[in-house]
Short mmCIF file of C-alpha atoms and ligand atoms in Angstrom, two decimals:
data_model
loop_
_atom_site.label_atom_id
_atom_site.label_comp_id
_atom_site.label_asym_id
_atom_site.label_seq_id
_atom_site.Cartn_x
_atom_site.Cartn_y
_atom_site.Cartn_z
CA MET Z 1 -0.04 -0.15 0.25
CA SER Z 2 1.76 3.20 -1.18
CA HIS Z 3 -0.61 5.76 0.44
CA HIS Z 4 -2.15 6.66 3.39
CA TYR Z 5 -5.87 6.12 3.69
CA ASN Z 6 -8.36 6.67 6.84
CA MET Z 7 -8.85 3.13 7.47
CA PRO Z 8 -12.77 2.44 8.54
CA ASN Z 9 -13.28 0.31 11.76
CA GLY Z 10 -12.63 -3.41 11.29
CA PHE Z 11 -10.01 -2.70 8.79
CA GLY Z 12 -6.43 -1.98 9.35
CA ASP Z 13 -2.76 -2.23 7.71
CA ARG Z 14 -0.41 -4.90 8.99
CA GLU Z 15 2.98 -4.19 7.43
CA GLY Z 16 1.61 -2.77 4.37
CA SER Z 17 -1.03 -5.49 3.95
CA LEU Z 18 -4.75 -4.88 4.44
CA PHE Z 19 -6.66 -6.95 6.89
CA CYS Z 20 -10.22 -7.61 8.03
CA GLU Z 21 -9.97 -7.94 11.64
CA ALA Z 22 -7.38 -10.55 12.02
CA VAL Z 23 -7.78 -12.13 8.35
CA SER Z 24 -5.62 -10.67 5.54
CA ALA Z 25 -7.52 -9.71 2.46
CA ASP Z 26 -4.98 -11.84 0.32
CA SER Z 27 -5.82 -14.81 2.03
CA LEU Z 28 -9.88 -13.99 1.86
CA ALA Z 29 -9.41 -13.56 -1.95
CA GLN Z 30 -7.37 -16.83 -2.28
CA ARG Z 31 -9.73 -18.92 -0.15
CA PHE Z 32 -12.96 -17.36 -1.55
CA GLY Z 33 -12.10 -16.17 -5.05
CA THR Z 34 -13.07 -12.66 -6.28
CA PRO Z 35 -15.08 -10.31 -6.57
CA LEU Z 36 -15.76 -10.74 -3.14
CA TYR Z 37 -17.66 -8.93 -0.44
CA VAL Z 38 -15.86 -8.94 3.09
CA TYR Z 39 -17.65 -7.45 6.03
CA SER Z 40 -16.35 -7.14 9.68
CA GLN Z 41 -18.65 -8.28 12.51
CA THR Z 42 -16.99 -6.17 14.92
CA ALA Z 43 -17.42 -2.94 12.99
CA ILE Z 44 -21.03 -3.86 12.42
CA THR Z 45 -21.24 -4.36 16.23
CA GLU Z 46 -19.72 -1.19 16.95
CA ALA Z 47 -21.54 0.95 14.82
CA PHE Z 48 -24.93 -0.45 16.13
CA ALA Z 49 -23.51 0.04 19.74
CA GLU Z 50 -22.86 3.70 18.90
CA TRP Z 51 -26.50 4.19 18.13
CA THR Z 52 -27.33 2.40 21.12
CA LYS Z 53 -25.09 4.57 23.19
CA ALA Z 54 -26.63 7.71 21.51
CA PHE Z 55 -29.78 7.10 22.92
CA GLY Z 56 -28.78 6.47 26.47
CA VAL Z 57 -31.85 5.73 28.44
CA ALA Z 58 -34.23 7.17 26.42
CA ASP Z 59 -37.03 5.07 25.08
CA HIS Z 60 -36.09 4.19 21.45
CA LEU Z 61 -36.25 1.66 18.90
CA ILE Z 62 -33.29 1.52 16.15
CA CYS Z 63 -34.75 -0.15 12.95
CA PHE Z 64 -32.07 -1.14 10.57
CA ALA Z 65 -32.85 -0.33 6.98
CA VAL Z 66 -32.75 -3.89 5.32
CA LYS Z 67 -32.18 -2.45 1.88
CA ALA Z 68 -28.69 -1.19 2.94
CA ASN Z 69 -27.75 -4.85 3.38
CA SER Z 70 -30.08 -7.68 3.48
CA ASN Z 71 -27.93 -10.62 3.90
CA ILE Z 72 -29.64 -12.99 6.61
CA ALA Z 73 -26.62 -13.53 8.41
CA ILE Z 74 -26.34 -9.54 9.03
CA LEU Z 75 -29.88 -9.36 9.84
CA LYS Z 76 -29.34 -12.14 12.31
CA LEU Z 77 -26.47 -10.34 13.84
CA LEU Z 78 -28.24 -7.11 14.33
CA ALA Z 79 -31.47 -8.93 15.59
CA ARG Z 80 -29.41 -10.52 18.26
CA LEU Z 81 -28.07 -6.99 19.13
CA GLY Z 82 -31.59 -5.95 19.66
CA SER Z 83 -32.07 -4.14 16.36
CA GLY Z 84 -35.71 -3.80 14.80
CA PHE Z 85 -35.88 -3.51 10.90
CA ASP Z 86 -37.27 -0.95 8.40
CA ILE Z 87 -38.47 -2.71 5.22
CA VAL Z 88 -39.69 -1.76 1.86
CA SER Z 89 -41.03 -4.93 0.41
CA GLY Z 90 -42.33 -8.10 1.37
CA GLY Z 91 -39.31 -9.83 0.25
CA GLU Z 92 -37.35 -7.93 3.09
CA LEU Z 93 -40.04 -8.75 5.64
CA GLN Z 94 -39.50 -12.46 4.84
CA ARG Z 95 -35.76 -12.00 5.14
CA VAL Z 96 -36.09 -10.42 8.51
CA LEU Z 97 -38.26 -13.41 9.69
CA ALA Z 98 -36.01 -15.85 8.15
CA ALA Z 99 -33.18 -14.49 10.05
CA GLY Z 100 -35.02 -14.64 13.21
CA GLY Z 101 -36.19 -10.88 13.39
CA ASP Z 102 -39.01 -9.81 15.82
CA ALA Z 103 -41.95 -8.71 13.61
CA ALA Z 104 -43.16 -6.65 16.43
CA LYS Z 105 -40.01 -4.32 15.58
CA VAL Z 106 -40.69 -4.04 12.04
CA VAL Z 107 -42.01 -0.97 10.09
CA PHE Z 108 -42.91 -0.92 6.79
CA SER Z 109 -41.89 2.17 4.49
CA GLY Z 110 -42.41 2.42 0.81
CA VAL Z 111 -44.38 4.72 -1.70
CA GLY Z 112 -45.99 1.54 -3.48
CA LYS Z 113 -46.92 -1.34 -0.93
CA SER Z 114 -48.95 -4.17 -2.64
CA GLY Z 115 -52.14 -5.82 -1.14
CA ALA Z 116 -50.08 -9.08 -0.89
CA GLU Z 117 -47.31 -7.26 1.19
CA ILE Z 118 -50.04 -5.53 3.17
CA GLU Z 119 -51.49 -8.87 3.97
CA LEU Z 120 -48.20 -10.44 4.74
CA ALA Z 121 -47.25 -7.49 7.18
CA LEU Z 122 -50.54 -7.60 8.95
CA THR Z 123 -50.33 -11.42 9.49
CA ALA Z 124 -47.04 -11.31 10.66
CA GLY Z 125 -47.76 -8.47 13.34
CA ILE Z 126 -45.45 -5.72 12.42
CA ARG Z 127 -44.96 -2.65 14.74
CA CYS Z 128 -46.30 -0.20 11.99
CA PHE Z 129 -47.02 0.77 8.38
CA ASN Z 130 -45.45 4.01 7.38
CA VAL Z 131 -48.22 5.19 4.99
CA GLU Z 132 -47.43 7.37 2.10
CA SER Z 133 -50.72 8.10 0.50
CA ALA Z 134 -54.48 8.11 0.90
CA SER Z 135 -54.84 5.10 -1.54
CA GLU Z 136 -52.41 3.00 0.48
CA LEU Z 137 -54.17 4.05 3.65
CA ALA Z 138 -57.67 2.98 2.17
CA LEU Z 139 -56.05 -0.44 1.05
CA ILE Z 140 -54.47 -1.26 4.48
CA GLU Z 141 -57.88 -0.50 5.98
CA GLU Z 142 -59.58 -2.86 3.63
CA ILE Z 143 -57.10 -5.65 4.15
CA ALA Z 144 -57.38 -5.21 7.97
CA ARG Z 145 -61.02 -5.33 7.95
CA ARG Z 146 -60.95 -8.46 5.95
CA LEU Z 147 -58.36 -9.92 8.22
CA ASN Z 148 -60.06 -8.65 11.33
CA LYS Z 149 -57.05 -7.13 12.51
CA VAL Z 150 -56.21 -3.57 13.70
CA ALA Z 151 -53.50 -1.96 11.61
CA PRO Z 152 -50.86 0.37 13.15
CA ILE Z 153 -50.16 3.15 11.22
CA SER Z 154 -47.76 6.21 11.10
CA VAL Z 155 -47.84 8.98 8.03
CA ARG Z 156 -44.67 9.64 6.22
CA LEU Z 157 -44.24 13.53 6.34
CA ASN Z 158 -42.64 14.98 3.52
CA PRO Z 159 -41.06 17.92 5.39
CA ASP Z 160 -39.89 19.91 2.18
CA VAL Z 161 -36.43 20.31 3.72
CA ASP Z 162 -33.35 20.17 1.58
CA ALA Z 163 -31.00 17.30 2.64
CA LYS Z 164 -28.01 18.86 0.89
CA THR Z 165 -27.29 15.49 -0.43
CA HIS Z 166 -27.23 13.79 -4.23
CA HIS Z 167 -30.43 14.72 -5.60
CA TYR Z 168 -30.85 10.90 -6.68
CA ILE Z 169 -30.73 10.23 -2.85
CA SER Z 170 -32.69 13.20 -1.61
CA THR Z 171 -36.38 12.31 -0.62
CA GLY Z 172 -37.79 14.96 1.63
CA LEU Z 173 -38.41 17.63 -1.14
CA LYS Z 174 -41.82 18.77 -2.37
CA GLU Z 175 -40.75 17.25 -5.96
CA ASN Z 176 -39.95 13.90 -4.40
CA LYS Z 177 -42.43 11.04 -4.80
CA PHE Z 178 -41.98 10.20 -0.95
CA GLY Z 179 -44.52 11.04 1.88
CA VAL Z 180 -47.19 13.62 2.15
CA ASN Z 181 -47.48 17.25 3.17
CA ALA Z 182 -48.89 18.43 6.67
CA GLU Z 183 -52.34 19.13 5.03
CA ILE Z 184 -52.67 15.54 3.59
CA ALA Z 185 -51.27 14.05 6.74
CA LYS Z 186 -53.88 15.72 8.97
CA THR Z 187 -56.61 14.15 6.61
CA LEU Z 188 -55.02 11.01 6.66
CA TYR Z 189 -54.76 10.98 10.53
CA ARG Z 190 -58.38 11.87 10.86
CA ALA Z 191 -59.54 9.03 8.90
CA ALA Z 192 -57.28 6.53 10.71
CA HIS Z 193 -58.77 8.08 13.93
CA GLU Z 194 -62.18 7.45 12.91
CA SER Z 195 -61.66 4.06 11.63
CA ASP Z 196 -62.26 1.12 13.67
CA VAL Z 197 -59.34 -0.90 12.10
CA LEU Z 198 -56.68 1.63 11.84
CA LEU Z 199 -54.61 2.67 14.59
CA PRO Z 200 -52.31 5.78 14.13
CA ILE Z 201 -49.46 5.22 16.49
CA GLY Z 202 -46.68 7.29 15.30
CA ILE Z 203 -45.06 9.80 12.67
CA ASP Z 204 -42.17 9.32 10.43
CA CYS Z 205 -39.95 11.05 7.67
CA HIS Z 206 -37.17 10.13 5.85
CA ILE Z 207 -35.31 13.09 4.14
CA GLY Z 208 -32.34 11.44 2.15
CA SER Z 209 -29.37 9.58 2.54
CA GLN Z 210 -25.42 10.25 3.14
CA LEU Z 211 -26.50 13.35 4.84
CA THR Z 212 -23.52 15.26 6.48
CA GLU Z 213 -25.20 17.74 8.51
CA ILE Z 214 -27.34 17.84 11.34
CA GLU Z 215 -29.24 20.73 10.35
CA PRO Z 216 -31.64 19.03 7.96
CA PHE Z 217 -32.53 16.52 10.70
CA SER Z 218 -33.49 19.17 12.89
CA ASP Z 219 -35.41 21.13 10.46
CA SER Z 220 -37.79 17.91 9.58
CA VAL Z 221 -38.08 17.25 13.38
CA LYS Z 222 -39.83 20.68 13.80
CA HIS Z 223 -42.14 19.93 11.11
CA LEU Z 224 -43.01 16.53 12.80
CA LYS Z 225 -43.19 18.26 16.12
CA ASN Z 226 -45.53 20.93 14.78
CA LEU Z 227 -47.64 17.94 13.42
CA VAL Z 228 -47.81 15.97 16.44
CA LEU Z 229 -48.88 18.97 18.67
CA ASP Z 230 -51.60 19.80 16.04
CA LEU Z 231 -52.82 16.24 16.17
CA ARG Z 232 -52.70 16.26 20.18
CA SER Z 233 -54.91 19.26 20.13
CA ARG Z 234 -57.40 17.02 17.92
CA GLY Z 235 -57.29 14.11 20.39
CA ILE Z 236 -54.89 12.21 18.15
CA ASN Z 237 -52.18 11.00 20.47
CA LEU Z 238 -49.31 9.78 18.62
CA GLN Z 239 -46.79 7.30 20.76
CA HIS Z 240 -43.53 7.63 18.47
CA ILE Z 241 -41.56 9.77 16.16
CA ASP Z 242 -39.52 8.18 13.58
CA ILE Z 243 -36.78 10.25 12.26
CA GLY Z 244 -35.91 7.85 9.32
CA GLY Z 245 -32.32 7.20 8.40
CA GLY Z 246 -29.74 8.97 6.52
CA LEU Z 247 -26.63 9.76 8.60
CA GLY Z 248 -23.66 9.75 6.20
CA ILE Z 249 -20.46 7.93 6.52
CA GLN Z 250 -16.92 8.86 5.62
CA TYR Z 251 -16.11 7.71 1.92
CA ARG Z 252 -13.30 10.30 1.66
CA ASP Z 253 -12.97 13.44 3.50
CA GLU Z 254 -16.52 14.23 4.71
CA GLU Z 255 -16.91 15.51 8.29
CA VAL Z 256 -19.94 13.62 9.44
CA PRO Z 257 -21.78 14.05 12.64
CA SER Z 258 -21.79 11.39 15.31
CA ALA Z 259 -24.81 9.42 16.15
CA LYS Z 260 -24.85 10.97 19.57
CA ALA Z 261 -24.54 14.71 18.28
CA LEU Z 262 -27.69 13.99 15.79
CA ILE Z 263 -29.66 12.34 18.80
CA ASP Z 264 -28.91 15.13 21.08
CA SER Z 265 -29.93 17.68 18.76
CA VAL Z 266 -33.31 15.90 18.03
CA ARG Z 267 -33.86 15.05 21.73
CA ASP Z 268 -33.65 18.57 22.59
CA GLN Z 269 -36.67 19.42 20.71
CA LEU Z 270 -38.55 16.37 21.44
CA ASP Z 271 -38.07 16.02 25.30
CA GLU Z 272 -41.31 17.91 26.34
CA LEU Z 273 -43.32 15.54 23.75
CA SER Z 274 -42.18 12.36 25.75
CA MET Z 275 -42.64 9.95 22.69
CA GLU Z 276 -40.45 7.09 21.84
CA LEU Z 277 -37.87 8.13 19.21
CA MET Z 278 -37.23 5.70 16.28
CA ILE Z 279 -34.65 5.92 13.57
CA GLU Z 280 -34.10 3.91 10.35
CA PRO Z 281 -30.21 4.05 9.62
CA GLY Z 282 -28.56 1.63 7.08
CA ARG Z 283 -25.47 2.97 5.80
CA SER Z 284 -24.23 4.24 9.01
CA ILE Z 285 -24.32 0.69 10.56
CA VAL Z 286 -23.00 -1.36 7.70
CA GLY Z 287 -20.98 1.09 5.01
CA ASN Z 288 -17.88 1.22 6.53
CA ALA Z 289 -17.83 -2.34 7.70
CA GLY Z 290 -17.51 -3.84 4.10
CA ALA Z 291 -15.06 -3.90 1.51
CA LEU Z 292 -15.34 -5.33 -1.96
CA LEU Z 293 -12.29 -7.27 -3.08
CA THR Z 294 -11.34 -7.45 -6.92
CA ARG Z 295 -8.54 -8.60 -8.82
CA VAL Z 296 -6.59 -6.62 -11.56
CA MET Z 297 -7.39 -8.66 -14.76
CA VAL Z 298 -5.69 -6.25 -17.40
CA ILE Z 299 -4.06 -3.05 -17.44
CA LYS Z 300 -4.69 -1.23 -20.60
CA GLU Z 301 -3.11 1.91 -22.01
CA GLY Z 302 -5.63 4.17 -23.75
CA GLU Z 303 -4.74 7.17 -25.89
CA LYS Z 304 -6.09 9.39 -23.17
CA LYS Z 305 -6.28 7.33 -20.27
CA ARG Z 306 -4.92 4.47 -18.61
CA PHE Z 307 -7.09 1.55 -17.38
CA ALA Z 308 -7.06 -1.32 -14.78
CA VAL Z 309 -9.62 -3.64 -15.78
CA VAL Z 310 -10.79 -5.61 -12.74
CA ASP Z 311 -12.98 -8.53 -12.22
CA ALA Z 312 -15.85 -6.72 -10.36
CA ALA Z 313 -18.09 -4.22 -12.21
CA MET Z 314 -20.91 -2.09 -11.96
CA ASN Z 315 -23.22 -5.15 -11.54
CA ASP Z 316 -21.40 -5.82 -8.47
CA LEU Z 317 -21.07 -2.24 -6.94
CA LEU Z 318 -23.45 0.25 -8.69
CA ARG Z 319 -22.74 3.26 -6.88
CA PRO Z 320 -20.19 4.79 -8.70
CA ALA Z 321 -22.03 4.30 -11.94
CA LEU Z 322 -25.44 5.18 -10.50
CA TYR Z 323 -24.55 8.51 -8.66
CA SER Z 324 -20.91 9.13 -9.35
CA ALA Z 325 -19.96 7.98 -5.72
CA TRP Z 326 -16.37 8.04 -4.72
CA GLN Z 327 -14.97 5.10 -2.50
CA THR Z 328 -11.49 4.42 -1.81
CA ILE Z 329 -9.75 1.93 -3.84
CA MET Z 330 -6.43 0.35 -2.54
CA GLU Z 331 -4.03 -2.17 -3.07
CA THR Z 332 -3.98 -4.86 -0.44
CA ALA Z 333 -0.46 -5.62 -0.49
CA PRO Z 334 2.68 -3.61 -1.75
CA CYS Z 335 3.64 -5.22 -4.82
CA GLY Z 336 6.40 -2.58 -5.96
CA ALA Z 337 4.94 -1.20 -9.32
CA GLU Z 338 5.44 2.60 -9.84
CA PRO Z 339 2.20 4.20 -8.76
CA ARG Z 340 0.43 5.52 -11.82
CA VAL Z 341 -2.96 6.97 -12.26
CA TYR Z 342 -5.75 4.63 -13.60
CA ASP Z 343 -9.37 4.58 -14.13
CA VAL Z 344 -10.70 1.27 -12.51
CA VAL Z 345 -13.13 -0.22 -14.70
CA GLY Z 346 -15.05 -3.56 -14.82
CA PRO Z 347 -15.55 -5.65 -17.70
CA VAL Z 348 -19.42 -4.71 -18.36
CA CYS Z 349 -20.09 -3.32 -21.83
CA GLU Z 350 -21.04 0.00 -20.57
CA THR Z 351 -18.68 3.28 -20.72
CA GLY Z 352 -20.74 3.96 -17.06
CA ASP Z 353 -19.03 0.84 -15.75
CA PHE Z 354 -16.14 2.21 -13.46
CA LEU Z 355 -15.47 1.82 -9.77
CA GLY Z 356 -13.34 4.75 -9.63
CA LYS Z 357 -11.73 7.40 -12.13
CA ASP Z 358 -8.08 8.99 -11.79
CA ARG Z 359 -6.93 6.63 -8.99
CA LYS Z 360 -3.30 6.52 -8.25
CA LEU Z 361 -2.39 2.93 -7.54
CA GLY Z 362 0.90 0.78 -7.68
CA ILE Z 363 -0.24 -2.22 -9.46
CA THR Z 364 0.26 -5.01 -12.00
CA GLU Z 365 -1.80 -7.36 -13.60
CA GLY Z 366 -3.23 -10.17 -11.03
CA ASP Z 367 -2.95 -8.02 -8.16
CA LEU Z 368 -5.66 -7.38 -5.58
CA LEU Z 369 -7.75 -4.25 -4.91
CA ALA Z 370 -9.88 -3.48 -2.44
CA VAL Z 371 -12.91 -0.90 -2.62
CA LEU Z 372 -13.78 0.33 0.92
CA GLY Z 373 -16.95 1.45 2.07
CA ALA Z 374 -18.96 -1.24 0.30
CA GLY Z 375 -21.15 -2.67 3.23
CA ALA Z 376 -24.10 -0.56 2.22
CA TYR Z 377 -26.01 -0.55 -0.91
CA GLY Z 378 -23.19 -2.86 -2.43
CA PHE Z 379 -24.30 -6.47 -2.76
CA THR Z 380 -28.17 -5.48 -2.40
CA MET Z 381 -28.00 -3.19 -5.60
CA SER Z 382 -26.08 -5.77 -7.52
CA SER Z 383 -27.46 -7.47 -10.55
CA ASN Z 384 -26.56 -10.33 -13.17
CA TYR Z 385 -26.26 -7.91 -15.81
CA ASN Z 386 -23.82 -9.19 -18.81
CA SER Z 387 -24.87 -12.74 -17.37
CA ARG Z 388 -22.39 -12.07 -14.43
CA PRO Z 389 -23.01 -14.14 -11.40
CA ARG Z 390 -23.12 -12.17 -8.28
CA ALA Z 391 -20.07 -12.12 -5.73
CA ALA Z 392 -19.78 -14.19 -2.79
CA GLU Z 393 -20.22 -12.52 0.65
CA VAL Z 394 -17.88 -13.34 3.70
CA LEU Z 395 -18.46 -12.35 7.31
CA VAL Z 396 -15.01 -12.25 9.44
CA SER Z 397 -15.00 -12.21 13.15
CA GLY Z 398 -11.29 -11.90 14.49
CA THR Z 399 -9.44 -14.69 12.95
CA ASP Z 400 -12.67 -16.49 11.49
CA ALA Z 401 -14.07 -15.98 8.27
CA HIS Z 402 -17.45 -17.52 7.23
CA VAL Z 403 -19.26 -17.60 3.93
CA ILE Z 404 -22.71 -15.86 4.29
CA ARG Z 405 -23.55 -16.02 0.67
CA LYS Z 406 -22.14 -18.42 -1.79
CA ARG Z 407 -20.95 -17.32 -4.93
CA GLU Z 408 -23.90 -17.72 -7.68
CA ARG Z 409 -23.10 -20.35 -10.27
CA VAL Z 410 -23.76 -19.34 -13.87
CA GLU Z 411 -26.45 -22.11 -14.05
CA ASP Z 412 -28.44 -20.10 -11.31
CA LEU Z 413 -28.66 -17.49 -13.98
CA TRP Z 414 -31.03 -19.22 -16.26
CA ALA Z 415 -32.79 -21.52 -13.60
CA ASN Z 416 -36.04 -19.61 -13.86
CA GLU Z 417 -35.92 -19.55 -17.76
CA CYS Z 418 -38.04 -21.95 -19.58
CA LEU Z 419 -38.07 -23.34 -23.14
CA PRO Z 420 -41.76 -23.73 -24.26
CA GLU Z 421 -42.39 -26.75 -26.26
CA PRO Z 422 -42.39 -24.93 -29.96
CA ILE Z 423 -38.99 -23.44 -29.27
CA ALA Z 424 -37.74 -26.39 -27.86
CA SER Z 425 -38.72 -28.60 -30.53
CA GLY Z 426 -37.95 -25.89 -33.22
CA SER Z 427 -41.69 -26.45 -34.56
C1 PLP P 501 -37.60 5.24 4.37
C2 PLP P 501 -36.11 4.87 4.44
N1 PLP P 501 -35.77 4.73 5.57
C3 PLP P 501 -34.16 4.31 5.88
C4 PLP P 501 -33.30 4.55 5.07
C5 PLP P 501 -32.00 4.40 5.24
O1 PLP P 501 -31.16 5.28 4.78
P1 PLP P 501 -29.64 5.33 5.25
O2 PLP P 501 -28.90 4.09 4.70
O3 PLP P 501 -29.19 6.58 4.57
O4 PLP P 501 -29.40 5.32 6.64
C6 PLP P 501 -33.78 4.90 3.61
C7 PLP P 501 -32.75 4.59 2.37
O5 PLP P 501 -33.16 5.43 1.37
C8 PLP P 501 -35.26 5.07 3.36
O6 PLP P 501 -35.86 5.11 2.09
#
């Protein structure tokens, strides 16, 4: 490793070689192949503990946002630590249940929940539906009545605050599809209050992801609080406030507020309400706990650029291609090659297929690289584009490394495809 990097928790440098906990990146790649997602159990545990500590004795529930990393081994680890879960689909709910998560600690977000998903969640007995439209509320009511159940609901407020993050991951502005404004929220709460099968128990918002400032959070809490007080004056008493997820992590040189600073700022405003405080963090729990290991296949001198073609691509890690995300790319061991500037690209047939541009690396073909900060929105966003089997995932704890997802086999790719008789027989 020829450069100095800010190494995330769980990863370290021993005599110039990258380690995840007590296991070297090189030995992991040799044992399990590449591309390979590697997670540190200690880093996840510590990140969760930091949120728990931030709340202190205050009544709270941390609902890990499953979309950030949905491997059931990771969900089980978090469930054991006491985590609840924020889900956005029936599939995510079934993952949580398969991992032994407690349905009573699950909140269901998302702008388009199907009838089947609502029925599944009601039957499982989730904590709350985060409702995003009048149509959704009506559908939940209809299904709850049919199942003879009471559905606990919260309305997702769109507070129209600028999260000051990438516009693709900003969700709390008027022009975004998420949540409803305060006037519509009041109408929905009134309808729920009057229904015998709907129970308004909370209020929520989620304004975006990778937020690096506290102000947008405290601004949105102001809006939530005003609405809570207004509803109280109308006899609707909510029990919890869910401020969503969104706290950023350091990918490069971002200054990110601590979980404690965030919770302190919010609690100051909410103390007088004595409500349970809920959050839905994803990235801040798993983002820096994961790395993607990838091998350099080809070094190619273009006319204007030099490329390192690696065996991981946009189908494995979409963030750089999707929203120009910057993640540290580093050599996992010193190789002695002269550091030169490369675009680190994958084999996928898209110009947008890159993991990093203009990176100074001392590498030769066959060397191993690590893309840091890959624990959140890494594997979960991966696809089979270009018929590439998805990577394996490994969880490291001390000197142990366990496969938590096997590398996909190429036959898995067409396992659900069918050859109807006329095509099979050529008739
Ligand atoms: C409703 C909801 N809650 C929580 C999250 C998690 O956000 P983050 O990973 O930034 O903490 C998201 C992610 O976009 C979300 O849509």
